[in-house]
Amino acid sequence: MINYNELKLLRAALGKLEEGFADLPDFTPAFDEIALATVLDEVATRMRDNFPYYHPQYAGQMLKPPHPIARIAYALSLWINPNNHALDGGRASSAMEKECIAQIGAMFGWQAPLGHLTGGGTMANLEALWVAGRLHPGKRIIASSQAHYTHHRISDVLGLRFSAVDVDSNGRMRLTDIERELAKGDVGTVVVTMGNTGLGAVDPLADILKLKERFDFRVHADAAYGGYFTLSDDLDTHARQAFDSLMHVDSIVIDPHKHGLQPYGCGCILYKDPSVGTLYRHDSPYTYFSSAELHLGEISLECSRPGASAVALWATQKLMPLVKDGDFAASLGCSLRAARELHHRLENSPPFVPLMPPELDIVVYAVNAEDTTTSSTAARRLFARAAENGLHLAMIELPTELVGRYLGNIEINSKTLTCLRSALMKPEHEDWCERIVGLLEKSLA
Ligand SMILES: *Cc1c(COP(=O)(O)O)cnc(C)c1O
């Protein structure tokens, strides 16, 4: 679980950091080692009450361990504890954040986007919809019925009207339904999900953008989970086409804490048109004295933010640049292949009925049974039994009308079906598929 060489690297880096402050009179805060050790012992014991997220046999929710470089850089920066609200609180880490944003923008083909890191995808989407609402006041937001639930709730918070658009049997927004909504004339923004959280399905962005020839609306891409897959040359044709269109949207959300190997607390919002920055304008009487340069708090709704997140992300992107032929892109390819392999193996395993072929790295599958009610009960039981066998899954409740075409002989006698869901976000999952299916079959027996 733990490679203690990480601590050696952290210690060396801390020495280097400390040298930078050697001119000051010594000031080293002391602490009661015995008291801390006692509490930490209890903390470590309590932390055992977790699923083993770092392990390939955790094949459930979207949980990917941070890269060691992110963990070390994050910890290192805590001896400074920078605040990226204003340059007064985090000079180096603000510069690193701006470089990270430029690199993420470049990954999407944007030259000079406006953007910053956020606490996560929810805050990033909130800012995107806030800007959308300011630019199209009184107009509606529409998103997929499989979009993250946060869009509906954020729209509520912002006082914006929201409607959901149906998805097809691939889990993608239905174009005809989008068109019908746009024709009503009151839609300001279409939220396009680049890999939805439940199914990993990618909305048909290229076709949605074509509708701009006939209707005036803004496009916000929620790529919180799927955004980094734009780097992979292993996507299917539909996903590739959608990702190739990303540069034409107005705003993009991506979560470095989902697929970007970061500790939690790292989302990101990008706007193609930097002039939306003026919407954020405010006059703070407390901050922004140390420099005329941009303080990130001038373009962010959150005020204090962890500089540590920027430091960790910068280090990760330095080690593994966001380029198509790099190690990071290759590791995403492993996840794509893992999902295809798991899907394939489940197709050949009689007790299971996989749903749509995975577009990214999420596989959703039902348990074979007489009818959907029995199948749902079996899925819930399997979820618990698999955990007892050390295999950790997730579940998803789907409308039977969405999944009907995959169910073969399973009679539909309920409105929804409980399915199992595995996000194969660790590149190592590629080598663990056989074992995962073995454990699934064992847990069902
Ligand atoms: C995870 C996710 C979100 C929410 O992001 P948080 O980082 O959990 O706040 C929004 N949209 C999509 C598509 C997601 O996968």
PDB file of N, CA and C and ligand atoms in Angstrom, residues 62 119-125 146-151 193-198 222-226 253 255 257-258 264 266-267, ligand 1:
ATOM      1  N   MET A  62     -15.932   6.451  -9.083  1.00  0.00           N
ATOM      2  CA  MET A  62     -14.814   7.176  -9.694  1.00  0.00           C
ATOM      3  C   MET A  62     -13.804   7.585  -8.639  1.00  0.00           C
ATOM      4  N   GLY A 119     -12.665  24.148  -5.953  1.00  0.00           N
ATOM      5  CA  GLY A 119     -12.725  23.059  -4.985  1.00  0.00           C
ATOM      6  C   GLY A 119     -13.118  21.729  -5.621  1.00  0.00           C
ATOM      7  N   GLY A 120     -13.757  21.784  -6.778  1.00  0.00           N
ATOM      8  CA  GLY A 120     -14.173  20.551  -7.453  1.00  0.00           C
ATOM      9  C   GLY A 120     -15.062  20.869  -8.636  1.00  0.00           C
ATOM     10  N   GLY A 121     -15.637  19.830  -9.218  1.00  0.00           N
ATOM     11  CA  GLY A 121     -16.473  19.994 -10.401  1.00  0.00           C
ATOM     12  C   GLY A 121     -17.754  20.758 -10.121  1.00  0.00           C
ATOM     13  N   THR A 122     -18.263  20.621  -8.909  1.00  0.00           N
ATOM     14  CA  THR A 122     -19.500  21.311  -8.586  1.00  0.00           C
ATOM     15  C   THR A 122     -19.300  22.822  -8.596  1.00  0.00           C
ATOM     16  N   MET A 123     -18.256  23.285  -7.912  1.00  0.00           N
ATOM     17  CA  MET A 123     -17.976  24.728  -7.888  1.00  0.00           C
ATOM     18  C   MET A 123     -17.635  25.236  -9.288  1.00  0.00           C
ATOM     19  N   ALA A 124     -16.902  24.418 -10.050  1.00  0.00           N
ATOM     20  CA  ALA A 124     -16.516  24.833 -11.401  1.00  0.00           C
ATOM     21  C   ALA A 124     -17.761  24.964 -12.284  1.00  0.00           C
ATOM     22  N   ASN A 125     -18.666  23.987 -12.179  1.00  0.00           N
ATOM     23  CA  ASN A 125     -19.907  24.066 -12.954  1.00  0.00           C
ATOM     24  C   ASN A 125     -20.779  25.227 -12.480  1.00  0.00           C
ATOM     25  N   GLN A 146     -29.045  12.200 -17.957  1.00  0.00           N
ATOM     26  CA  GLN A 146     -27.945  11.481 -17.308  1.00  0.00           C
ATOM     27  C   GLN A 146     -26.807  12.425 -16.923  1.00  0.00           C
ATOM     28  N   ALA A 147     -27.030  13.737 -17.059  1.00  0.00           N
ATOM     29  CA  ALA A 147     -26.004  14.696 -16.605  1.00  0.00           C
ATOM     30  C   ALA A 147     -25.866  14.586 -15.095  1.00  0.00           C
ATOM     31  N   HIS A 148     -24.784  15.081 -14.563  1.00  0.00           N
ATOM     32  CA  HIS A 148     -24.599  15.061 -13.112  1.00  0.00           C
ATOM     33  C   HIS A 148     -25.741  15.843 -12.454  1.00  0.00           C
ATOM     34  N   TYR A 149     -26.264  15.299 -11.343  1.00  0.00           N
ATOM     35  CA  TYR A 149     -27.416  15.946 -10.697  1.00  0.00           C
ATOM     36  C   TYR A 149     -27.098  17.372 -10.256  1.00  0.00           C
ATOM     37  N   THR A 150     -25.817  17.677 -10.183  1.00  0.00           N
ATOM     38  CA  THR A 150     -25.418  19.003  -9.705  1.00  0.00           C
ATOM     39  C   THR A 150     -25.968  20.133 -10.588  1.00  0.00           C
ATOM     40  N   HIS A 151     -26.170  19.880 -11.900  1.00  0.00           N
ATOM     41  CA  HIS A 151     -26.622  20.957 -12.791  1.00  0.00           C
ATOM     42  C   HIS A 151     -28.017  21.449 -12.433  1.00  0.00           C
ATOM     43  N   THR A 193     -22.411  16.835 -21.667  1.00  0.00           N
ATOM     44  CA  THR A 193     -21.550  16.060 -20.762  1.00  0.00           C
ATOM     45  C   THR A 193     -20.594  15.184 -21.571  1.00  0.00           C
ATOM     46  N   MET A 194     -19.310  15.406 -21.348  1.00  0.00           N
ATOM     47  CA  MET A 194     -18.274  14.667 -22.073  1.00  0.00           C
ATOM     48  C   MET A 194     -17.875  13.450 -21.234  1.00  0.00           C
ATOM     49  N   GLY A 195     -18.794  12.501 -21.208  1.00  0.00           N
ATOM     50  CA  GLY A 195     -18.605  11.335 -20.345  1.00  0.00           C
ATOM     51  C   GLY A 195     -19.465  11.518 -19.110  1.00  0.00           C
ATOM     52  N   ASN A 196     -20.687  10.955 -19.131  1.00  0.00           N
ATOM     53  CA  ASN A 196     -21.511  11.164 -17.944  1.00  0.00           C
ATOM     54  C   ASN A 196     -21.106  10.217 -16.829  1.00  0.00           C
ATOM     55  N   THR A 197     -21.459  10.662 -15.605  1.00  0.00           N
ATOM     56  CA  THR A 197     -20.924  10.012 -14.414  1.00  0.00           C
ATOM     57  C   THR A 197     -21.468   8.594 -14.249  1.00  0.00           C
ATOM     58  N   GLY A 198     -22.691   8.360 -14.704  1.00  0.00           N
ATOM     59  CA  GLY A 198     -23.290   7.047 -14.522  1.00  0.00           C
ATOM     60  C   GLY A 198     -22.779   6.020 -15.509  1.00  0.00           C
ATOM     61  N   ASP A 222     -19.428  19.869 -19.700  1.00  0.00           N
ATOM     62  CA  ASP A 222     -19.052  19.304 -18.406  1.00  0.00           C
ATOM     63  C   ASP A 222     -18.175  18.086 -18.672  1.00  0.00           C
ATOM     64  N   ALA A 223     -16.877  18.325 -18.632  1.00  0.00           N
ATOM     65  CA  ALA A 223     -15.903  17.254 -18.865  1.00  0.00           C
ATOM     66  C   ALA A 223     -15.194  16.921 -17.554  1.00  0.00           C
ATOM     67  N   ALA A 224     -15.945  17.074 -16.445  1.00  0.00           N
ATOM     68  CA  ALA A 224     -15.347  16.863 -15.115  1.00  0.00           C
ATOM     69  C   ALA A 224     -14.669  15.499 -15.047  1.00  0.00           C
ATOM     70  N   TYR A 225     -15.398  14.493 -15.489  1.00  0.00           N
ATOM     71  CA  TYR A 225     -14.826  13.137 -15.450  1.00  0.00           C
ATOM     72  C   TYR A 225     -14.065  12.814 -16.741  1.00  0.00           C
ATOM     73  N   GLY A 226     -14.631  13.153 -17.905  1.00  0.00           N
ATOM     74  CA  GLY A 226     -14.091  12.607 -19.147  1.00  0.00           C
ATOM     75  C   GLY A 226     -13.038  13.444 -19.856  1.00  0.00           C
ATOM     76  N   VAL A 253     -15.534  22.423 -17.957  1.00  0.00           N
ATOM     77  CA  VAL A 253     -15.154  22.027 -16.598  1.00  0.00           C
ATOM     78  C   VAL A 253     -14.407  20.706 -16.677  1.00  0.00           C
ATOM     79  N   ASP A 255     -12.126  17.985 -13.959  1.00  0.00           N
ATOM     80  CA  ASP A 255     -11.737  17.712 -12.571  1.00  0.00           C
ATOM     81  C   ASP A 255     -10.384  17.017 -12.516  1.00  0.00           C
ATOM     82  N   HIS A 257      -9.087  16.186  -9.966  1.00  0.00           N
ATOM     83  CA  HIS A 257      -9.191  15.175  -8.899  1.00  0.00           C
ATOM     84  C   HIS A 257     -10.014  13.950  -9.316  1.00  0.00           C
ATOM     85  N   LYS A 258     -10.470  13.921 -10.571  1.00  0.00           N
ATOM     86  CA  LYS A 258     -11.110  12.690 -11.057  1.00  0.00           C
ATOM     87  C   LYS A 258     -10.061  11.862 -11.798  1.00  0.00           C
ATOM     88  N   TYR A 264      -8.303  15.136  -3.637  1.00  0.00           N
ATOM     89  CA  TYR A 264      -9.571  15.872  -3.724  1.00  0.00           C
ATOM     90  C   TYR A 264      -9.397  17.341  -3.407  1.00  0.00           C
ATOM     91  N   CYS A 266      -9.701  19.567  -6.221  1.00  0.00           N
ATOM     92  CA  CYS A 266      -9.094  20.157  -7.413  1.00  0.00           C
ATOM     93  C   CYS A 266      -9.998  19.991  -8.636  1.00  0.00           C
ATOM     94  N   GLY A 267     -10.835  20.999  -8.859  1.00  0.00           N
ATOM     95  CA  GLY A 267     -11.603  21.092 -10.093  1.00  0.00           C
ATOM     96  C   GLY A 267     -11.038  22.238 -10.915  1.00  0.00           C
TER      97      GLY A 267
HETATM   98  C1  LIG B   1     -17.952  14.333 -10.595  1.00  0.00           C
HETATM   99  C2  LIG B   1     -18.720  15.106 -11.554  1.00  0.00           C
HETATM  100  C3  LIG B   1     -19.260  16.356 -11.224  1.00  0.00           C
HETATM  101  C4  LIG B   1     -19.184  16.924  -9.832  1.00  0.00           C
HETATM  102  O1  LIG B   1     -17.869  17.211  -9.503  1.00  0.00           O
HETATM  103  P1  LIG B   1     -17.304  17.190  -8.008  1.00  0.00           P
HETATM  104  O2  LIG B   1     -15.844  17.297  -8.229  1.00  0.00           O
HETATM  105  O3  LIG B   1     -17.716  15.877  -7.403  1.00  0.00           O
HETATM  106  O4  LIG B   1     -17.888  18.337  -7.290  1.00  0.00           O
HETATM  107  C5  LIG B   1     -19.924  17.064 -12.208  1.00  0.00           C
HETATM  108  N1  LIG B   1     -20.067  16.556 -13.446  1.00  0.00           N
HETATM  109  C6  LIG B   1     -19.574  15.350 -13.798  1.00  0.00           C
HETATM  110  C7  LIG B   1     -19.754  14.852 -15.207  1.00  0.00           C
HETATM  111  C8  LIG B   1     -18.882  14.585 -12.866  1.00  0.00           C
HETATM  112  O5  LIG B   1     -18.403  13.377 -13.218  1.00  0.00           O
END
